[in-house]
Amino acid sequence: MFRRSIYKSSAQMQAMIEPGLITAAALDSVRPLIRPGVTTLELDTEANRTIRGRGAESNFQLVRGYSHTICVSVNEEVVHGIPSERVLQAGDIVSVDCGAQFQGWNGDSAITVVVADPSRAEVVERREELSRVTEGSMWAGIAAMASARHLGDIGAAIQGHIEDNPPLAEPVEASASRSEWGILREYVGHGIGRKMHEAPSVFNYRTPDPGAEVKPGLVLAIEPMVTAGSEETYVEDDDWTVSTVDGSDGSHWEHSVARHADGIWVLTAPDGGAAGLAPFGIEPVPLA
Ligand code: MG
Ligand code: MG
């Protein structure tokens, strides 16, 4: 059977710059709307408007059976939540996942935002901590991609960061009763290019198999999904939404990243990932 190489040419990676930036713009347009009283469908509408306005299309809408531009997952939902008339509340932890396709190439990125709630400072702090550690683990994985020899090095870096940053605060809700974070096992990162989801899978944890070689031409969506409790999840009756079995909170962060001859470049960050990578001593290098 013919299998397309997982490694891309420089020209192909260049073609992924614009869809990456459009994906970033879509999330930037949604971020300020994440506040009490806004419906998750309104977030979806805004993301779609941004993507269309840049002459691109939503690649989520190209997924069979899915008609929205974003996935939006609130509180115990971790990923794949469907936009709806649900109204966001103060204190909610909200993950938004989005992607754009432009001239046949794809971007894919996700953020988590905690809605302010002065009356529940401890809950907000706990949720912000979850989001911060999840985001940090994503950057640790991206940083590892700069020097990784195999995919397994990336998963090990993600898990290592999560283990090195255990929950600081005492649980304030019965649902968050563990002393460590949970890393989803059934959902993983992936290659990205002509299709949003391509080989190889990118595990967010250590694996016995070192996995494919990391070398110039590899473009990955690195996307840790982390919970404040058990990593056990189930799919809700809508056949999409992935929620935690124990009701603990979830967070999801994602970027699309290219490894090229001179270094790495985060395609879905306007600064190429400079700010996120700085703590790891890595400077992203633009695709030449
Ligand atoms: Mg995504
Ligand atoms: Mg993805």
PDB file of C-alpha atoms and ligand atoms in Angstrom:
ATOM      1  CA  MET A   1       0.000   0.000   0.000  1.00  0.00           C
ATOM      2  CA  PHE A   2       1.282   3.454  -0.872  1.00  0.00           C
ATOM      3  CA  ARG A   3       1.917   5.573   2.173  1.00  0.00           C
ATOM      4  CA  ARG A   4       2.604   9.254   1.864  1.00  0.00           C
ATOM      5  CA  SER A   5       5.798  10.336   3.626  1.00  0.00           C
ATOM      6  CA  ILE A   6       5.168  12.033   6.962  1.00  0.00           C
ATOM      7  CA  TYR A   7       7.959  14.506   6.122  1.00  0.00           C
ATOM      8  CA  LYS A   8       7.227  17.661   4.132  1.00  0.00           C
ATOM      9  CA  SER A   9       9.325  19.769   1.791  1.00  0.00           C
ATOM     10  CA  SER A  10      10.236  23.348   2.653  1.00  0.00           C
ATOM     11  CA  ALA A  11       7.722  24.604   0.086  1.00  0.00           C
ATOM     12  CA  GLN A  12       4.982  22.506   1.681  1.00  0.00           C
ATOM     13  CA  MET A  13       5.815  23.836   5.139  1.00  0.00           C
ATOM     14  CA  GLN A  14       5.825  27.385   3.737  1.00  0.00           C
ATOM     15  CA  ALA A  15       2.295  26.775   2.487  1.00  0.00           C
ATOM     16  CA  MET A  16       1.262  26.037   6.076  1.00  0.00           C
ATOM     17  CA  ILE A  17       2.232  29.487   7.374  1.00  0.00           C
ATOM     18  CA  GLU A  18      -0.942  31.246   6.242  1.00  0.00           C
ATOM     19  CA  PRO A  19      -3.478  28.674   7.491  1.00  0.00           C
ATOM     20  CA  GLY A  20      -1.579  28.681  10.790  1.00  0.00           C
ATOM     21  CA  LEU A  21      -1.858  32.454  11.118  1.00  0.00           C
ATOM     22  CA  ILE A  22      -5.545  32.389  10.168  1.00  0.00           C
ATOM     23  CA  THR A  23      -6.163  29.766  12.858  1.00  0.00           C
ATOM     24  CA  ALA A  24      -4.363  32.002  15.371  1.00  0.00           C
ATOM     25  CA  ALA A  25      -6.460  34.988  14.277  1.00  0.00           C
ATOM     26  CA  ALA A  26      -9.669  32.992  14.735  1.00  0.00           C
ATOM     27  CA  LEU A  27      -8.749  32.086  18.315  1.00  0.00           C
ATOM     28  CA  ASP A  28      -7.669  35.687  18.986  1.00  0.00           C
ATOM     29  CA  SER A  29     -11.079  36.880  17.828  1.00  0.00           C
ATOM     30  CA  VAL A  30     -12.857  34.423  20.132  1.00  0.00           C
ATOM     31  CA  ARG A  31     -10.745  34.981  23.268  1.00  0.00           C
ATOM     32  CA  PRO A  32     -12.237  38.365  24.343  1.00  0.00           C
ATOM     33  CA  LEU A  33     -15.768  36.986  23.931  1.00  0.00           C
ATOM     34  CA  ILE A  34     -15.225  34.286  26.552  1.00  0.00           C
ATOM     35  CA  ARG A  35     -17.145  35.942  29.370  1.00  0.00           C
ATOM     36  CA  PRO A  36     -20.368  35.461  31.346  1.00  0.00           C
ATOM     37  CA  GLY A  37     -23.573  35.619  29.305  1.00  0.00           C
ATOM     38  CA  VAL A  38     -22.064  34.661  25.957  1.00  0.00           C
ATOM     39  CA  THR A  39     -23.246  31.430  24.318  1.00  0.00           C
ATOM     40  CA  THR A  40     -20.778  28.932  22.960  1.00  0.00           C
ATOM     41  CA  LEU A  41     -22.521  29.252  19.583  1.00  0.00           C
ATOM     42  CA  GLU A  42     -21.605  32.949  19.522  1.00  0.00           C
ATOM     43  CA  LEU A  43     -17.954  31.959  19.874  1.00  0.00           C
ATOM     44  CA  ASP A  44     -18.405  29.628  16.921  1.00  0.00           C
ATOM     45  CA  THR A  45     -19.969  32.360  14.785  1.00  0.00           C
ATOM     46  CA  GLU A  46     -17.088  34.727  15.515  1.00  0.00           C
ATOM     47  CA  ALA A  47     -14.432  32.122  14.642  1.00  0.00           C
ATOM     48  CA  ASN A  48     -16.207  31.355  11.377  1.00  0.00           C
ATOM     49  CA  ARG A  49     -16.440  35.056  10.515  1.00  0.00           C
ATOM     50  CA  THR A  50     -12.710  35.514  11.084  1.00  0.00           C
ATOM     51  CA  ILE A  51     -11.724  32.475   9.037  1.00  0.00           C
ATOM     52  CA  ARG A  52     -14.032  33.368   6.115  1.00  0.00           C
ATOM     53  CA  GLY A  53     -12.900  36.999   6.300  1.00  0.00           C
ATOM     54  CA  ARG A  54      -9.337  35.845   5.613  1.00  0.00           C
ATOM     55  CA  GLY A  55     -10.444  33.863   2.559  1.00  0.00           C
ATOM     56  CA  ALA A  56     -10.068  30.495   4.266  1.00  0.00           C
ATOM     57  CA  GLU A  57     -12.500  27.825   5.379  1.00  0.00           C
ATOM     58  CA  SER A  58     -13.096  25.972   8.604  1.00  0.00           C
ATOM     59  CA  ASN A  59     -11.483  22.541   8.449  1.00  0.00           C
ATOM     60  CA  PHE A  60     -13.675  21.385  11.350  1.00  0.00           C
ATOM     61  CA  GLN A  61     -16.654  21.778   9.006  1.00  0.00           C
ATOM     62  CA  LEU A  62     -14.932  19.335   6.655  1.00  0.00           C
ATOM     63  CA  VAL A  63     -14.950  16.617   9.326  1.00  0.00           C
ATOM     64  CA  ARG A  64     -17.696  14.124   8.563  1.00  0.00           C
ATOM     65  CA  GLY A  65     -20.761  14.715  10.718  1.00  0.00           C
ATOM     66  CA  TYR A  66     -19.519  18.020  12.154  1.00  0.00           C
ATOM     67  CA  SER A  67     -20.961  21.366  11.065  1.00  0.00           C
ATOM     68  CA  HIS A  68     -19.282  23.846  13.402  1.00  0.00           C
ATOM     69  CA  THR A  69     -16.082  25.909  13.237  1.00  0.00           C
ATOM     70  CA  ILE A  70     -14.830  25.282  16.767  1.00  0.00           C
ATOM     71  CA  CYS A  71     -15.097  22.715  19.489  1.00  0.00           C
ATOM     72  CA  VAL A  72     -15.807  24.323  22.854  1.00  0.00           C
ATOM     73  CA  SER A  73     -15.468  22.275  26.011  1.00  0.00           C
ATOM     74  CA  VAL A  74     -16.607  23.660  29.366  1.00  0.00           C
ATOM     75  CA  ASN A  75     -15.589  22.485  32.856  1.00  0.00           C
ATOM     76  CA  GLU A  76     -15.734  18.645  32.999  1.00  0.00           C
ATOM     77  CA  GLU A  77     -15.787  18.534  29.188  1.00  0.00           C
ATOM     78  CA  VAL A  78     -12.216  18.124  27.932  1.00  0.00           C
ATOM     79  CA  VAL A  79     -12.434  18.108  24.131  1.00  0.00           C
ATOM     80  CA  HIS A  80     -14.892  17.909  21.207  1.00  0.00           C
ATOM     81  CA  GLY A  81     -17.703  19.902  22.872  1.00  0.00           C
ATOM     82  CA  ILE A  82     -20.272  21.154  20.349  1.00  0.00           C
ATOM     83  CA  PRO A  83     -21.194  24.870  20.253  1.00  0.00           C
ATOM     84  CA  SER A  84     -24.757  25.432  21.455  1.00  0.00           C
ATOM     85  CA  GLU A  85     -27.065  27.846  23.252  1.00  0.00           C
ATOM     86  CA  ARG A  86     -25.172  27.066  26.466  1.00  0.00           C
ATOM     87  CA  VAL A  87     -24.452  30.338  28.265  1.00  0.00           C
ATOM     88  CA  LEU A  88     -20.992  30.754  29.788  1.00  0.00           C
ATOM     89  CA  GLN A  89     -20.925  31.420  33.535  1.00  0.00           C
ATOM     90  CA  ALA A  90     -18.447  33.205  35.778  1.00  0.00           C
ATOM     91  CA  GLY A  91     -15.728  30.766  36.829  1.00  0.00           C
ATOM     92  CA  ASP A  92     -16.140  28.392  33.868  1.00  0.00           C
ATOM     93  CA  ILE A  93     -13.002  26.839  32.389  1.00  0.00           C
ATOM     94  CA  VAL A  94     -13.453  26.942  28.620  1.00  0.00           C
ATOM     95  CA  SER A  95     -11.317  25.188  26.005  1.00  0.00           C
ATOM     96  CA  VAL A  96     -11.687  26.321  22.396  1.00  0.00           C
ATOM     97  CA  ASP A  97     -10.238  24.247  19.552  1.00  0.00           C
ATOM     98  CA  CYS A  98     -10.199  25.654  16.016  1.00  0.00           C
ATOM     99  CA  GLY A  99      -8.656  25.135  12.609  1.00  0.00           C
ATOM    100  CA  ALA A 100      -8.490  26.794   9.204  1.00  0.00           C
ATOM    101  CA  GLN A 101      -7.797  25.414   5.763  1.00  0.00           C
ATOM    102  CA  PHE A 102      -6.213  27.761   3.220  1.00  0.00           C
ATOM    103  CA  GLN A 103      -5.236  26.773  -0.313  1.00  0.00           C
ATOM    104  CA  GLY A 104      -5.408  23.133   0.670  1.00  0.00           C
ATOM    105  CA  TRP A 105      -3.249  23.315   3.812  1.00  0.00           C
ATOM    106  CA  ASN A 106      -4.339  23.205   7.453  1.00  0.00           C
ATOM    107  CA  GLY A 107      -3.793  24.803  10.831  1.00  0.00           C
ATOM    108  CA  ASP A 108      -5.047  23.429  14.167  1.00  0.00           C
ATOM    109  CA  SER A 109      -4.779  25.111  17.582  1.00  0.00           C
ATOM    110  CA  ALA A 110      -6.553  25.255  20.942  1.00  0.00           C
ATOM    111  CA  ILE A 111      -6.598  27.517  23.986  1.00  0.00           C
ATOM    112  CA  THR A 112      -8.115  27.348  27.465  1.00  0.00           C
ATOM    113  CA  VAL A 113      -9.565  30.401  29.212  1.00  0.00           C
ATOM    114  CA  VAL A 114     -10.931  30.654  32.761  1.00  0.00           C
ATOM    115  CA  VAL A 115     -13.807  33.133  33.104  1.00  0.00           C
ATOM    116  CA  ALA A 116     -13.233  35.514  36.012  1.00  0.00           C
ATOM    117  CA  ASP A 117     -15.343  34.975  39.153  1.00  0.00           C
ATOM    118  CA  PRO A 118     -14.456  37.149  42.163  1.00  0.00           C
ATOM    119  CA  SER A 119     -16.896  35.204  44.342  1.00  0.00           C
ATOM    120  CA  ARG A 120     -15.097  31.889  43.779  1.00  0.00           C
ATOM    121  CA  ALA A 121     -11.433  32.852  43.835  1.00  0.00           C
ATOM    122  CA  GLU A 122     -10.246  29.400  44.908  1.00  0.00           C
ATOM    123  CA  VAL A 123     -12.096  27.602  42.120  1.00  0.00           C
ATOM    124  CA  VAL A 124     -10.734  30.071  39.587  1.00  0.00           C
ATOM    125  CA  GLU A 125      -7.196  29.701  40.929  1.00  0.00           C
ATOM    126  CA  ARG A 126      -7.402  25.914  40.732  1.00  0.00           C
ATOM    127  CA  ARG A 127      -8.705  26.059  37.178  1.00  0.00           C
ATOM    128  CA  GLU A 128      -6.086  28.588  36.110  1.00  0.00           C
ATOM    129  CA  GLU A 129      -3.431  26.342  37.554  1.00  0.00           C
ATOM    130  CA  LEU A 130      -4.753  23.410  35.506  1.00  0.00           C
ATOM    131  CA  SER A 131      -4.715  25.526  32.354  1.00  0.00           C
ATOM    132  CA  ARG A 132      -1.228  26.893  33.110  1.00  0.00           C
ATOM    133  CA  VAL A 133       0.234  23.418  33.623  1.00  0.00           C
ATOM    134  CA  THR A 134      -1.475  22.095  30.485  1.00  0.00           C
ATOM    135  CA  GLU A 135      -0.175  25.027  28.433  1.00  0.00           C
ATOM    136  CA  GLY A 136       3.271  24.613  29.974  1.00  0.00           C
ATOM    137  CA  SER A 137       3.288  20.934  29.051  1.00  0.00           C
ATOM    138  CA  MET A 138       2.429  21.860  25.460  1.00  0.00           C
ATOM    139  CA  TRP A 139       5.385  24.279  25.341  1.00  0.00           C
ATOM    140  CA  ALA A 140       7.620  21.631  26.920  1.00  0.00           C
ATOM    141  CA  GLY A 141       6.588  19.249  24.124  1.00  0.00           C
ATOM    142  CA  ILE A 142       7.159  21.910  21.471  1.00  0.00           C
ATOM    143  CA  ALA A 143      10.556  22.783  22.959  1.00  0.00           C
ATOM    144  CA  ALA A 144      11.479  19.096  22.909  1.00  0.00           C
ATOM    145  CA  MET A 145      10.620  18.962  19.206  1.00  0.00           C
ATOM    146  CA  ALA A 146      13.592  21.250  18.544  1.00  0.00           C
ATOM    147  CA  SER A 147      16.072  18.585  19.626  1.00  0.00           C
ATOM    148  CA  ALA A 148      13.996  15.385  19.735  1.00  0.00           C
ATOM    149  CA  ARG A 149      15.290  12.393  17.796  1.00  0.00           C
ATOM    150  CA  HIS A 150      12.046  10.471  18.053  1.00  0.00           C
ATOM    151  CA  LEU A 151       8.406  11.284  18.754  1.00  0.00           C
ATOM    152  CA  GLY A 152       8.682   9.581  22.124  1.00  0.00           C
ATOM    153  CA  ASP A 153      10.964  12.396  23.316  1.00  0.00           C
ATOM    154  CA  ILE A 154       8.060  14.815  22.877  1.00  0.00           C
ATOM    155  CA  GLY A 155       5.578  12.726  24.867  1.00  0.00           C
ATOM    156  CA  ALA A 156       8.160  12.245  27.613  1.00  0.00           C
ATOM    157  CA  ALA A 157       8.697  16.008  27.834  1.00  0.00           C
ATOM    158  CA  ILE A 158       4.950  16.651  28.075  1.00  0.00           C
ATOM    159  CA  GLN A 159       4.438  14.066  30.813  1.00  0.00           C
ATOM    160  CA  GLY A 160       7.610  15.203  32.587  1.00  0.00           C
ATOM    161  CA  HIS A 161       6.378  18.788  32.767  1.00  0.00           C
ATOM    162  CA  ILE A 162       3.020  17.677  34.168  1.00  0.00           C
ATOM    163  CA  GLU A 163       4.686  15.492  36.800  1.00  0.00           C
ATOM    164  CA  ASP A 164       7.117  18.262  37.728  1.00  0.00           C
ATOM    165  CA  ASN A 165       4.208  20.659  38.398  1.00  0.00           C
ATOM    166  CA  PRO A 166       1.761  18.823  40.663  1.00  0.00           C
ATOM    167  CA  PRO A 167      -1.335  20.624  41.944  1.00  0.00           C
ATOM    168  CA  LEU A 168      -0.328  23.268  44.477  1.00  0.00           C
ATOM    169  CA  ALA A 169      -3.726  24.117  45.870  1.00  0.00           C
ATOM    170  CA  GLU A 170      -5.803  21.808  48.008  1.00  0.00           C
ATOM    171  CA  PRO A 171      -8.845  20.564  46.097  1.00  0.00           C
ATOM    172  CA  VAL A 172     -11.811  22.851  46.675  1.00  0.00           C
ATOM    173  CA  GLU A 173     -14.359  20.551  45.116  1.00  0.00           C
ATOM    174  CA  ALA A 174     -14.999  16.874  45.761  1.00  0.00           C
ATOM    175  CA  SER A 175     -14.540  16.171  42.059  1.00  0.00           C
ATOM    176  CA  ALA A 176     -10.925  17.303  42.199  1.00  0.00           C
ATOM    177  CA  SER A 177      -9.704  14.903  44.806  1.00  0.00           C
ATOM    178  CA  ARG A 178      -6.387  13.688  43.436  1.00  0.00           C
ATOM    179  CA  SER A 179      -2.918  14.905  44.165  1.00  0.00           C
ATOM    180  CA  GLU A 180      -1.824  14.721  40.533  1.00  0.00           C
ATOM    181  CA  TRP A 181      -3.143  15.716  37.150  1.00  0.00           C
ATOM    182  CA  GLY A 182      -4.633  13.220  34.694  1.00  0.00           C
ATOM    183  CA  ILE A 183      -3.370  12.957  31.100  1.00  0.00           C
ATOM    184  CA  LEU A 184      -5.882  11.698  28.552  1.00  0.00           C
ATOM    185  CA  ARG A 185      -4.664   8.506  26.898  1.00  0.00           C
ATOM    186  CA  GLU A 186      -7.255   7.888  24.183  1.00  0.00           C
ATOM    187  CA  TYR A 187      -6.827  11.284  22.529  1.00  0.00           C
ATOM    188  CA  VAL A 188      -3.477  12.400  21.164  1.00  0.00           C
ATOM    189  CA  GLY A 189      -1.728  14.859  18.881  1.00  0.00           C
ATOM    190  CA  HIS A 190      -1.103  14.179  15.201  1.00  0.00           C
ATOM    191  CA  GLY A 191       0.658  15.106  12.002  1.00  0.00           C
ATOM    192  CA  ILE A 192      -0.950  17.914  10.020  1.00  0.00           C
ATOM    193  CA  GLY A 193      -0.690  19.083   6.416  1.00  0.00           C
ATOM    194  CA  ARG A 194      -3.013  18.571   3.458  1.00  0.00           C
ATOM    195  CA  LYS A 195      -5.314  16.925   5.967  1.00  0.00           C
ATOM    196  CA  MET A 196      -5.961  18.218   9.464  1.00  0.00           C
ATOM    197  CA  HIS A 197      -5.309  14.784  10.935  1.00  0.00           C
ATOM    198  CA  GLU A 198      -2.371  12.886   9.470  1.00  0.00           C
ATOM    199  CA  ALA A 199       0.106  10.296  10.691  1.00  0.00           C
ATOM    200  CA  PRO A 200       1.920  10.059  13.028  1.00  0.00           C
ATOM    201  CA  SER A 201       0.105  10.083  16.359  1.00  0.00           C
ATOM    202  CA  VAL A 202       1.807  12.232  19.001  1.00  0.00           C
ATOM    203  CA  PHE A 203       1.362  10.754  22.457  1.00  0.00           C
ATOM    204  CA  ASN A 204       1.191  13.092  25.439  1.00  0.00           C
ATOM    205  CA  TYR A 205       2.924  10.567  27.684  1.00  0.00           C
ATOM    206  CA  ARG A 206       5.912   8.227  27.794  1.00  0.00           C
ATOM    207  CA  THR A 207       5.688   5.208  25.551  1.00  0.00           C
ATOM    208  CA  PRO A 208       7.907   2.116  25.317  1.00  0.00           C
ATOM    209  CA  ASP A 209       8.213   2.605  21.539  1.00  0.00           C
ATOM    210  CA  PRO A 210      10.433   5.591  20.603  1.00  0.00           C
ATOM    211  CA  GLY A 211       8.204   6.261  17.583  1.00  0.00           C
ATOM    212  CA  ALA A 212       8.979   7.921  14.271  1.00  0.00           C
ATOM    213  CA  GLU A 213      12.120   9.948  13.697  1.00  0.00           C
ATOM    214  CA  VAL A 214      11.861  13.674  14.363  1.00  0.00           C
ATOM    215  CA  LYS A 215      13.710  15.488  11.581  1.00  0.00           C
ATOM    216  CA  PRO A 216      13.260  18.409   9.171  1.00  0.00           C
ATOM    217  CA  GLY A 217       9.924  18.218   7.367  1.00  0.00           C
ATOM    218  CA  LEU A 218       7.908  16.963  10.319  1.00  0.00           C
ATOM    219  CA  VAL A 219       4.834  19.088  11.119  1.00  0.00           C
ATOM    220  CA  LEU A 220       2.885  18.156  14.231  1.00  0.00           C
ATOM    221  CA  ALA A 221      -0.169  19.298  16.145  1.00  0.00           C
ATOM    222  CA  ILE A 222       0.977  18.988  19.751  1.00  0.00           C
ATOM    223  CA  GLU A 223      -2.062  18.984  22.039  1.00  0.00           C
ATOM    224  CA  PRO A 224      -1.997  17.805  25.638  1.00  0.00           C
ATOM    225  CA  MET A 225      -5.397  17.205  27.250  1.00  0.00           C
ATOM    226  CA  VAL A 226      -5.160  17.282  31.031  1.00  0.00           C
ATOM    227  CA  THR A 227      -7.635  16.890  33.896  1.00  0.00           C
ATOM    228  CA  ALA A 228      -7.691  17.897  37.537  1.00  0.00           C
ATOM    229  CA  GLY A 229      -8.632  14.326  38.449  1.00  0.00           C
ATOM    230  CA  SER A 230      -8.746  10.972  36.713  1.00  0.00           C
ATOM    231  CA  GLU A 231      -7.826  10.700  33.033  1.00  0.00           C
ATOM    232  CA  GLU A 232     -10.843   8.451  32.468  1.00  0.00           C
ATOM    233  CA  THR A 233     -13.322   9.941  30.003  1.00  0.00           C
ATOM    234  CA  TYR A 234     -16.533   9.005  28.208  1.00  0.00           C
ATOM    235  CA  VAL A 235     -18.300  10.312  25.100  1.00  0.00           C
ATOM    236  CA  GLU A 236     -21.606  12.003  25.841  1.00  0.00           C
ATOM    237  CA  ASP A 237     -24.911  11.186  24.114  1.00  0.00           C
ATOM    238  CA  ASP A 238     -24.239  13.804  21.433  1.00  0.00           C
ATOM    239  CA  ASP A 239     -21.547  11.370  20.165  1.00  0.00           C
ATOM    240  CA  TRP A 240     -18.855  14.080  20.309  1.00  0.00           C
ATOM    241  CA  THR A 241     -18.288  15.666  23.702  1.00  0.00           C
ATOM    242  CA  VAL A 242     -15.537  13.978  25.726  1.00  0.00           C
ATOM    243  CA  SER A 243     -16.078  14.455  29.472  1.00  0.00           C
ATOM    244  CA  THR A 244     -14.306  13.210  32.574  1.00  0.00           C
ATOM    245  CA  VAL A 245     -15.930  10.260  34.337  1.00  0.00           C
ATOM    246  CA  ASP A 246     -15.224  11.754  37.769  1.00  0.00           C
ATOM    247  CA  GLY A 247     -16.498  15.225  36.808  1.00  0.00           C
ATOM    248  CA  SER A 248     -13.113  16.855  37.268  1.00  0.00           C
ATOM    249  CA  ASP A 249     -12.142  19.842  35.127  1.00  0.00           C
ATOM    250  CA  GLY A 250     -10.342  19.508  31.818  1.00  0.00           C
ATOM    251  CA  SER A 251      -7.954  21.726  29.862  1.00  0.00           C
ATOM    252  CA  HIS A 252      -6.681  21.516  26.286  1.00  0.00           C
ATOM    253  CA  TRP A 253      -3.922  23.499  24.569  1.00  0.00           C
ATOM    254  CA  GLU A 254      -2.657  22.951  21.037  1.00  0.00           C
ATOM    255  CA  HIS A 255      -0.280  24.356  18.444  1.00  0.00           C
ATOM    256  CA  SER A 256       0.794  23.240  14.970  1.00  0.00           C
ATOM    257  CA  VAL A 257       4.604  23.164  14.790  1.00  0.00           C
ATOM    258  CA  ALA A 258       7.115  22.651  11.959  1.00  0.00           C
ATOM    259  CA  ARG A 259      10.592  21.201  12.390  1.00  0.00           C
ATOM    260  CA  HIS A 260      12.755  22.443   9.544  1.00  0.00           C
ATOM    261  CA  ALA A 261      16.402  22.483   8.590  1.00  0.00           C
ATOM    262  CA  ASP A 262      17.261  25.409  10.871  1.00  0.00           C
ATOM    263  CA  GLY A 263      15.011  24.791  13.878  1.00  0.00           C
ATOM    264  CA  ILE A 264      11.332  24.847  14.791  1.00  0.00           C
ATOM    265  CA  TRP A 265       8.570  27.339  14.051  1.00  0.00           C
ATOM    266  CA  VAL A 266       5.119  27.388  15.666  1.00  0.00           C
ATOM    267  CA  LEU A 267       2.811  27.928  12.704  1.00  0.00           C
ATOM    268  CA  THR A 268      -0.246  28.835  14.794  1.00  0.00           C
ATOM    269  CA  ALA A 269       1.510  31.535  16.846  1.00  0.00           C
ATOM    270  CA  PRO A 270       2.154  34.944  15.251  1.00  0.00           C
ATOM    271  CA  ASP A 271       5.549  35.111  17.011  1.00  0.00           C
ATOM    272  CA  GLY A 272       6.464  31.589  15.934  1.00  0.00           C
ATOM    273  CA  GLY A 273       6.283  30.528  19.571  1.00  0.00           C
ATOM    274  CA  ALA A 274       9.035  32.900  20.817  1.00  0.00           C
ATOM    275  CA  ALA A 275       7.245  33.858  24.037  1.00  0.00           C
ATOM    276  CA  GLY A 276       6.169  30.331  24.966  1.00  0.00           C
ATOM    277  CA  LEU A 277       9.557  28.825  24.167  1.00  0.00           C
ATOM    278  CA  ALA A 278      11.666  31.468  25.943  1.00  0.00           C
ATOM    279  CA  PRO A 279      11.473  29.713  29.355  1.00  0.00           C
ATOM    280  CA  PHE A 280      12.946  26.622  27.687  1.00  0.00           C
ATOM    281  CA  GLY A 281      15.837  28.536  26.138  1.00  0.00           C
ATOM    282  CA  ILE A 282      14.629  27.826  22.595  1.00  0.00           C
ATOM    283  CA  GLU A 283      14.392  30.502  19.939  1.00  0.00           C
ATOM    284  CA  PRO A 284      12.098  29.673  17.023  1.00  0.00           C
ATOM    285  CA  VAL A 285      13.559  30.110  13.538  1.00  0.00           C
ATOM    286  CA  PRO A 286      11.335  31.335  10.683  1.00  0.00           C
ATOM    287  CA  LEU A 287      10.860  29.005   7.748  1.00  0.00           C
ATOM    288  CA  ALA A 288      13.255  30.236   5.064  1.00  0.00           C
TER     289      ALA A 288
HETATM  290 MG    MG B   1      -7.443  20.953  17.448  1.00  0.00          MG
HETATM  291 MG    MG B   2      -5.556  18.553  16.678  1.00  0.00          MG
END
